[in-house]
GROMACS .gro file of C-alpha atoms in nm:
model
  354
    1MET     CA    1   3.635   7.110  13.863
    2ALA     CA    2   3.276   7.231  13.831
    3THR     CA    3   3.341   7.502  14.089
    4LEU     CA    4   3.644   7.626  13.898
    5ARG     CA    5   3.451   7.638  13.573
    6LEU     CA    6   3.184   7.850  13.736
    7LEU     CA    7   3.453   8.088  13.853
    8LEU     CA    8   3.600   8.125  13.507
    9THR     CA    9   3.339   8.327  13.321
   10ALA     CA   10   3.342   8.377  12.948
   11THR     CA   11   3.457   8.735  12.997
   12PHE     CA   12   3.752   8.621  13.209
   13VAL     CA   13   3.852   8.356  12.958
   14LEU     CA   14   3.845   8.601  12.669
   15ALA     CA   15   4.054   8.846  12.868
   16LEU     CA   16   4.300   8.578  12.970
   17LEU     CA   17   4.379   8.414  12.639
   18PRO     CA   18   4.556   8.702  12.465
   19ALA     CA   19   4.807   8.715  12.750
   20CYS     CA   20   4.961   8.387  12.642
   21GLY     CA   21   5.270   8.429  12.433
   22GLY     CA   22   5.247   8.169  12.158
   23GLY     CA   23   4.912   8.034  12.282
   24ASN     CA   24   4.676   8.187  12.021
   25ASP     CA   25   4.484   7.990  11.758
   26GLY     CA   26   4.713   7.869  11.486
   27SER     CA   27   5.011   7.836  11.718
   28GLY     CA   28   5.075   7.487  11.586
   29LEU     CA   29   5.140   7.350  11.934
   30SER     CA   30   5.062   6.986  11.996
   31GLY     CA   31   5.162   6.705  12.230
   32ARG     CA   32   5.132   6.644  12.604
   33VAL     CA   33   5.239   6.815  12.926
   34LEU     CA   34   5.252   6.584  13.228
   35ILE     CA   35   5.210   6.734  13.576
   36ASP     CA   36   5.189   6.569  13.919
   37GLY     CA   37   5.259   6.654  14.281
   38SER     CA   38   5.094   6.869  14.544
   39SER     CA   39   4.718   6.845  14.595
   40THR     CA   40   4.739   7.204  14.719
   41VAL     CA   41   4.883   7.341  14.394
   42GLY     CA   42   4.682   7.093  14.185
   43PRO     CA   43   4.363   7.302  14.154
   44LEU     CA   44   4.565   7.597  14.021
   45SER     CA   45   4.747   7.379  13.768
   46GLU     CA   46   4.417   7.216  13.664
   47ALA     CA   47   4.258   7.555  13.605
   48MET     CA   48   4.563   7.671  13.413
   49ALA     CA   49   4.561   7.350  13.205
   50GLU     CA   50   4.196   7.400  13.111
   51GLU     CA   51   4.256   7.753  12.989
   52PHE     CA   52   4.571   7.657  12.800
   53MET     CA   53   4.393   7.371  12.622
   54ILE     CA   54   4.111   7.606  12.517
   55ALA     CA   55   4.375   7.819  12.345
   56ASN     CA   56   4.567   7.516  12.217
   57PRO     CA   57   4.318   7.236  12.139
   58ASN     CA   58   4.588   7.002  12.006
   59VAL     CA   59   4.765   6.994  12.343
   60ARG     CA   60   4.675   6.760  12.628
   61VAL     CA   61   4.778   6.873  12.978
   62THR     CA   62   4.721   6.614  13.253
   63VAL     CA   63   4.745   6.692  13.624
   64GLY     CA   64   4.787   6.430  13.897
   65ALA     CA   65   4.805   6.466  14.275
   66SER     CA   66   5.055   6.227  14.434
   67GLY     CA   67   5.162   6.478  14.699
   68THR     CA   68   5.471   6.697  14.677
   69GLY     CA   69   5.708   6.416  14.774
   70GLY     CA   70   5.541   6.156  14.553
   71GLY     CA   71   5.548   6.400  14.263
   72PHE     CA   72   5.917   6.474  14.311
   73ALA     CA   73   5.988   6.099  14.300
   74LYS     CA   74   5.819   6.079  13.959
   75PHE     CA   75   5.981   6.405  13.849
   76PHE     CA   76   6.336   6.290  13.918
   77ARG     CA   77   6.267   5.953  13.753
   78GLY     CA   78   6.181   6.145  13.439
   79GLU     CA   79   5.814   6.043  13.437
   80ILE     CA   80   5.661   6.393  13.438
   81ASP     CA   81   5.749   6.735  13.300
   82ILE     CA   82   5.635   6.952  13.592
   83ASN     CA   83   5.595   6.893  13.965
   84ASP     CA   84   5.350   7.096  14.171
   85ALA     CA   85   5.505   7.160  14.514
   86SER     CA   86   5.388   7.317  14.839
   87ARG     CA   87   5.745   7.329  14.971
   88PRO     CA   88   6.093   7.364  14.822
   89VAL     CA   89   6.271   7.056  14.689
   90LYS     CA   90   6.493   6.866  14.933
   91ALA     CA   91   6.859   6.792  14.862
   92GLU     CA   92   6.806   6.417  14.900
   93GLU     CA   93   6.527   6.426  14.640
   94VAL     CA   94   6.757   6.584  14.381
   95ALA     CA   95   7.049   6.340  14.401
   96GLY     CA   96   7.099   6.169  14.066
   97GLY     CA   97   6.792   6.330  13.910
   98TYR     CA   98   6.726   6.585  13.640
   99ASP     CA   99   6.817   6.953  13.638
  100PHE     CA  100   6.515   7.167  13.727
  101ILE     CA  101   6.386   7.523  13.718
  102GLU     CA  102   6.215   7.631  14.041
  103LEU     CA  103   5.928   7.877  13.992
  104PRO     CA  104   5.708   8.025  14.269
  105VAL     CA  105   5.348   8.077  14.157
  106ALA     CA  106   5.145   8.184  14.464
  107TYR     CA  107   5.123   8.218  14.840
  108ASP     CA  108   4.896   8.008  15.059
  109GLY     CA  109   4.803   7.990  15.425
  110LEU     CA  110   4.752   7.671  15.623
  111ALA     CA  111   4.415   7.688  15.794
  112ILE     CA  112   4.351   7.533  16.135
  113VAL     CA  113   3.995   7.399  16.127
  114THR     CA  114   3.747   7.228  16.357
  115ASN     CA  115   3.403   7.078  16.321
  116PRO     CA  116   3.127   7.343  16.293
  117SER     CA  117   2.973   7.216  16.618
  118ASN     CA  118   3.284   7.328  16.806
  119THR     CA  119   3.192   7.668  16.948
  120PHE     CA  120   3.453   7.692  17.225
  121VAL     CA  121   3.771   7.727  17.018
  122GLU     CA  122   3.825   8.072  16.871
  123CYS     CA  123   4.206   8.082  16.866
  124LEU     CA  124   4.498   7.849  16.938
  125THR     CA  125   4.854   7.949  17.013
  126VAL     CA  126   5.151   7.800  16.834
  127ASP     CA  127   5.257   7.650  17.166
  128GLU     CA  128   4.918   7.478  17.207
  129LEU     CA  129   4.938   7.342  16.853
  130ARG     CA  130   5.294   7.224  16.919
  131ARG     CA  131   5.187   7.032  17.231
  132VAL     CA  132   4.907   6.867  17.035
  133TRP     CA  133   5.118   6.768  16.733
  134ALA     CA  134   5.461   6.701  16.889
  135PRO     CA  135   5.609   6.349  16.853
  136ASN     CA  136   5.469   6.112  17.117
  137SER     CA  137   5.213   6.370  17.232
  138ALA     CA  138   4.953   6.217  17.462
  139VAL     CA  139   4.702   6.502  17.418
  140ASN     CA  140   4.377   6.331  17.321
  141ASN     CA  141   4.114   6.547  17.489
  142TRP     CA  142   4.025   6.911  17.436
  143SER     CA  143   4.061   6.978  17.808
  144GLN     CA  144   4.429   6.889  17.778
  145VAL     CA  145   4.478   7.161  17.518
  146ARG     CA  146   4.350   7.434  17.749
  147ALA     CA  147   4.211   7.398  18.101
  148ASP     CA  148   3.889   7.587  18.028
  149PHE     CA  149   3.804   7.375  17.724
  150PRO     CA  150   3.540   7.104  17.782
  151SER     CA  151   3.632   6.741  17.834
  152LYS     CA  152   3.570   6.608  17.484
  153PRO     CA  153   3.770   6.359  17.275
  154LEU     CA  154   4.016   6.521  17.035
  155THR     CA  155   4.057   6.365  16.690
  156LEU     CA  156   4.335   6.486  16.460
  157PHE     CA  157   4.346   6.514  16.082
  158GLY     CA  158   4.641   6.631  15.875
  159ALA     CA  159   4.850   6.592  15.565
  160GLY     CA  160   5.032   6.266  15.495
  161THR     CA  161   5.408   6.241  15.511
  162ASP     CA  162   5.446   6.263  15.130
  163SER     CA  163   5.280   6.603  15.137
  164GLY     CA  164   5.468   6.931  15.131
  165THR     CA  165   5.193   7.063  15.357
  166TYR     CA  166   5.306   6.813  15.623
  167ASP     CA  167   5.668   6.922  15.587
  168TYR     CA  168   5.582   7.289  15.618
  169PHE     CA  169   5.339   7.245  15.907
  170THR     CA  170   5.577   7.034  16.115
  171GLU     CA  171   5.865   7.277  16.070
  172ALA     CA  172   5.650   7.584  16.140
  173ILE     CA  173   5.464   7.440  16.438
  174VAL     CA  174   5.671   7.156  16.586
  175GLY     CA  175   6.004   7.315  16.495
  176GLU     CA  176   6.143   7.022  16.297
  177GLU     CA  177   6.041   6.916  15.948
  178GLY     CA  178   5.886   6.570  15.946
  179ALA     CA  179   5.854   6.546  16.325
  180SER     CA  180   5.502   6.481  16.456
  181ARG     CA  181   5.288   6.232  16.640
  182ALA     CA  182   5.182   5.939  16.424
  183ASP     CA  183   4.835   5.868  16.566
  184TYR     CA  184   4.630   6.096  16.344
  185THR     CA  185   4.425   6.049  16.026
  186ALA     CA  186   4.666   6.135  15.745
  187SER     CA  187   4.607   6.187  15.374
  188GLU     CA  188   4.776   6.351  15.079
  189ASP     CA  189   4.424   6.432  14.955
  190ASP     CA  190   4.302   6.747  15.132
  191ASN     CA  191   3.941   6.662  15.045
  192VAL     CA  192   3.972   6.353  15.269
  193LEU     CA  193   4.084   6.577  15.555
  194VAL     CA  194   3.792   6.814  15.499
  195GLN     CA  195   3.551   6.521  15.511
  196GLY     CA  196   3.716   6.386  15.825
  197VAL     CA  197   3.696   6.708  16.027
  198ALA     CA  198   3.345   6.779  15.897
  199GLY     CA  199   3.229   6.437  16.014
  200ASP     CA  200   3.385   6.433  16.363
  201GLN     CA  201   3.259   6.665  16.637
  202GLY     CA  202   3.597   6.647  16.814
  203GLY     CA  203   3.795   6.699  16.493
  204LEU     CA  204   4.093   6.933  16.459
  205GLY     CA  205   4.298   6.953  16.142
  206PHE     CA  206   4.513   7.163  15.912
  207VAL     CA  207   4.435   7.214  15.543
  208PRO     CA  208   4.531   7.468  15.276
  209LEU     CA  209   4.330   7.788  15.314
  210SER     CA  210   4.170   7.737  14.972
  211TYR     CA  211   4.015   7.409  15.090
  212TYR     CA  212   3.857   7.588  15.384
  213GLU     CA  213   3.730   7.864  15.153
  214ASN     CA  214   3.563   7.602  14.933
  215ASN     CA  215   3.409   7.424  15.236
  216ARG     CA  216   3.307   7.708  15.466
  217GLU     CA  217   2.974   7.549  15.552
  218ARG     CA  218   3.144   7.224  15.662
  219LEU     CA  219   3.434   7.360  15.868
  220ARG     CA  220   3.500   7.620  16.138
  221LEU     CA  221   3.808   7.837  16.104
  222VAL     CA  222   4.040   7.887  16.404
  223ALA     CA  223   4.268   8.189  16.444
  224VAL     CA  224   4.635   8.133  16.530
  225ASP     CA  225   4.846   8.329  16.777
  226GLY     CA  226   5.204   8.326  16.654
  227GLY     CA  227   5.319   8.554  16.936
  228SER     CA  228   5.156   8.882  16.836
  229GLY     CA  229   4.792   8.803  16.902
  230CYS     CA  230   4.526   8.595  16.730
  231VAL     CA  231   4.514   8.630  16.350
  232THR     CA  232   4.263   8.463  16.119
  233PRO     CA  233   4.402   8.345  15.784
  234SER     CA  234   4.277   8.534  15.480
  235ALA     CA  235   4.417   8.661  15.152
  236GLN     CA  236   4.498   8.988  15.326
  237THR     CA  237   4.673   8.841  15.632
  238VAL     CA  238   4.869   8.593  15.421
  239ASN     CA  239   4.975   8.869  15.181
  240ASN     CA  240   5.076   9.122  15.447
  241GLY     CA  241   5.262   8.866  15.659
  242THR     CA  242   5.052   8.897  15.975
  243TYR     CA  243   4.933   8.535  15.959
  244THR     CA  244   5.247   8.373  16.085
  245PRO     CA  245   5.400   8.115  16.088
  246LEU     CA  246   5.150   7.935  15.863
  247SER     CA  247   5.188   8.133  15.540
  248ARG     CA  248   5.399   7.976  15.266
  249PRO     CA  249   5.493   7.996  14.898
  250LEU     CA  250   5.371   7.746  14.637
  251PHE     CA  251   5.581   7.631  14.339
  252ILE     CA  252   5.598   7.452  14.010
  253TYR     CA  253   5.922   7.273  13.918
  254VAL     CA  254   6.001   7.228  13.550
  255ARG     CA  255   6.250   6.970  13.420
  256ALA     CA  256   6.522   7.167  13.242
  257ASP     CA  257   6.547   6.915  12.957
  258ARG     CA  258   6.173   6.952  12.892
  259ALA     CA  259   6.170   7.331  12.920
  260THR     CA  260   6.309   7.353  12.566
  261ASP     CA  261   6.012   7.159  12.427
  262PRO     CA  262   5.792   7.421  12.253
  263THR     CA  263   5.469   7.294  12.410
  264VAL     CA  264   5.604   7.264  12.763
  265ARG     CA  265   5.771   7.603  12.731
  266ALA     CA  266   5.454   7.770  12.603
  267PHE     CA  267   5.251   7.619  12.888
  268VAL     CA  268   5.493   7.742  13.155
  269GLU     CA  269   5.504   8.088  12.999
  270PHE     CA  270   5.124   8.090  12.998
  271TYR     CA  271   5.122   7.983  13.363
  272LEU     CA  272   5.354   8.262  13.477
  273GLU     CA  273   5.192   8.526  13.258
  274ASN     CA  274   4.840   8.454  13.385
  275ALA     CA  275   4.901   8.334  13.740
  276ALA     CA  276   4.824   8.670  13.901
  277ALA     CA  277   4.476   8.673  13.743
  278LEU     CA  278   4.389   8.308  13.804
  279VAL     CA  279   4.543   8.249  14.148
  280GLU     CA  280   4.276   8.442  14.336
  281SER     CA  281   3.992   8.269  14.154
  282VAL     CA  282   4.103   7.934  14.294
  283GLY     CA  283   4.156   8.062  14.647
  284TYR     CA  284   4.526   8.146  14.672
  285VAL     CA  285   4.720   8.470  14.716
  286PRO     CA  286   4.917   8.603  14.417
  287LEU     CA  287   5.281   8.702  14.436
  288SER     CA  288   5.366   9.065  14.377
  289GLU     CA  289   5.416   9.168  14.015
  290ALA     CA  290   5.788   9.191  14.094
  291GLY     CA  291   5.774   8.828  14.208
  292TYR     CA  292   5.612   8.709  13.886
  293ALA     CA  293   5.853   8.920  13.680
  294ALA     CA  294   6.146   8.757  13.860
  295ALA     CA  295   5.999   8.412  13.800
  296ARG     CA  296   5.953   8.485  13.430
  297GLU     CA  297   6.311   8.610  13.412
  298ARG     CA  298   6.434   8.295  13.583
  299PHE     CA  299   6.246   8.071  13.339
  300ALA     CA  300   6.352   8.270  13.031
  301ALA     CA  301   6.716   8.243  13.141
  302GLY     CA  302   6.682   7.870  13.210
  303THR     CA  303   6.829   7.917  13.558
  304THR     CA  304   6.837   7.580  13.732
  305GLY     CA  305   6.858   7.483  14.097
  306SER     CA  306   6.683   7.608  14.408
  307VAL     CA  307   6.711   7.941  14.586
  308PHE     CA  308   6.627   7.758  14.910
  309ALA     CA  309   6.873   7.565  15.125
  310GLY     CA  310   6.723   7.228  15.040
  311GLY     CA  311   6.415   7.288  15.252
  312THR     CA  312   6.160   7.528  15.394
  313GLN     CA  313   6.265   7.869  15.522
  314ILE     CA  314   6.003   8.021  15.746
  315GLY     CA  315   5.969   8.398  15.707
  316VAL     CA  316   6.155   8.459  15.380
  317THR     CA  317   5.987   8.606  15.072
  318VAL     CA  318   6.042   8.428  14.743
  319GLU     CA  319   6.048   8.771  14.572
  320ASP     CA  320   6.356   8.865  14.768
  321LEU     CA  321   6.527   8.532  14.707
  322LEU     CA  322   6.456   8.542  14.334
  323ARG     CA  323   6.571   8.902  14.305
  324ARG     CA  324   6.900   8.812  14.467
  325SER     CA  325   6.953   8.494  14.269
  326ASN     CA  326   6.863   8.607  13.917
  327GLY     CA  327   7.184   8.671  13.728
  328ASN     CA  328   7.390   8.551  14.025
  329ASP     CA  329   7.294   8.189  14.063
  330SER     CA  330   7.593   8.000  13.928
  331ALA     CA  331   7.611   7.772  14.230
  332ALA     CA  332   7.254   7.657  14.169
  333ALA     CA  333   7.284   7.602  13.797
  334GLY     CA  334   7.356   7.291  13.607
  335SER     CA  335   7.434   6.953  13.747
  336GLY     CA  336   7.133   6.851  13.951
  337ALA     CA  337   7.370   6.780  14.239
  338GLY     CA  338   7.138   6.961  14.479
  339PRO     CA  339   6.996   7.300  14.561
  340ALA     CA  340   7.227   7.595  14.595
  341PRO     CA  341   7.297   7.743  14.935
  342ALA     CA  342   7.026   7.994  15.020
  343PRO     CA  343   7.099   8.364  15.022
  344THR     CA  344   7.098   8.539  15.357
  345PRO     CA  345   6.733   8.543  15.473
  346ALA     CA  346   6.543   8.868  15.457
  347PRO     CA  347   6.475   9.043  15.787
  348THR     CA  348   6.169   8.917  15.970
  349ASP     CA  349   5.929   9.206  15.925
  350THR     CA  350   5.585   9.258  15.777
  351ALA     CA  351   5.713   9.235  15.422
  352ALA     CA  352   5.934   8.936  15.484
  353THR     CA  353   5.707   8.692  15.664
  354ARG     CA  354   5.465   8.601  15.393
   0.00000   0.00000   0.00000
């Protein structure tokens, strides 16, 4: 967290605190807010927790990182108030659990990275990545990826199966969520993946873009050709939709029964009110102001359920989904019986592929 503290200057903190509704000195808030889930979203929630506790010293906000799937297991057992998620909730995770409010908080890109000593890979196509990561793939040498690559052992690093990053990557690249070869170094902790690729000259891995940004000297970034030429991930290419198909939304999920608790509610309001300012400082891409406004509206209304069809939808903006669902989400509300059917996806164009 030292890096995050350096990023949050005194000027920024003073500017940020007044934005919190109910978070000023003398608010009278106390108690705990328990968060777990995605290691991708974790740094954002940790930074948000630090700022909220400065404004509310009698509140303790704790943030764990069990992976999106591990966090949802705790969430639907009633063990935590909020789950950080790098993918939408799945229908099978909801069954028998608590009602929830789904709130997008940022966009992120998945970065394809190699060891810095690798100077021959500038760009990989989605088809090349698919052949490498497909179930039962026998590709174990760089020369098998592309004929003009040197004959060097290929070592793979990627998110563990409890990670939302794994779910998103496999659907976007392999074409089926949860389908991939098993013989790779897997971890729900993205720092482990960074260390692995950085320590192996034949390493190839995928990590959240923010983890690359924080480890530029240890990793080499690879562009991805999704069919329209090679594009390097950045805040700009994630935001404008040109880095496809590895751009995705990030979420927090709030238990509906805990959203009425004054401390939990104040923290979530603080999160949504200040996300646009803090997201970039921890390496992610903010939603549009319309997206945050729709998320705040959704939370204020207590609208439960998911606007996704129980899983990832590649190439659909959360802004569009939230705009359609707010005030017209009766199928998603209430029982915790599973996410609502998704609205018709937005057209696949520059604005709709973020």
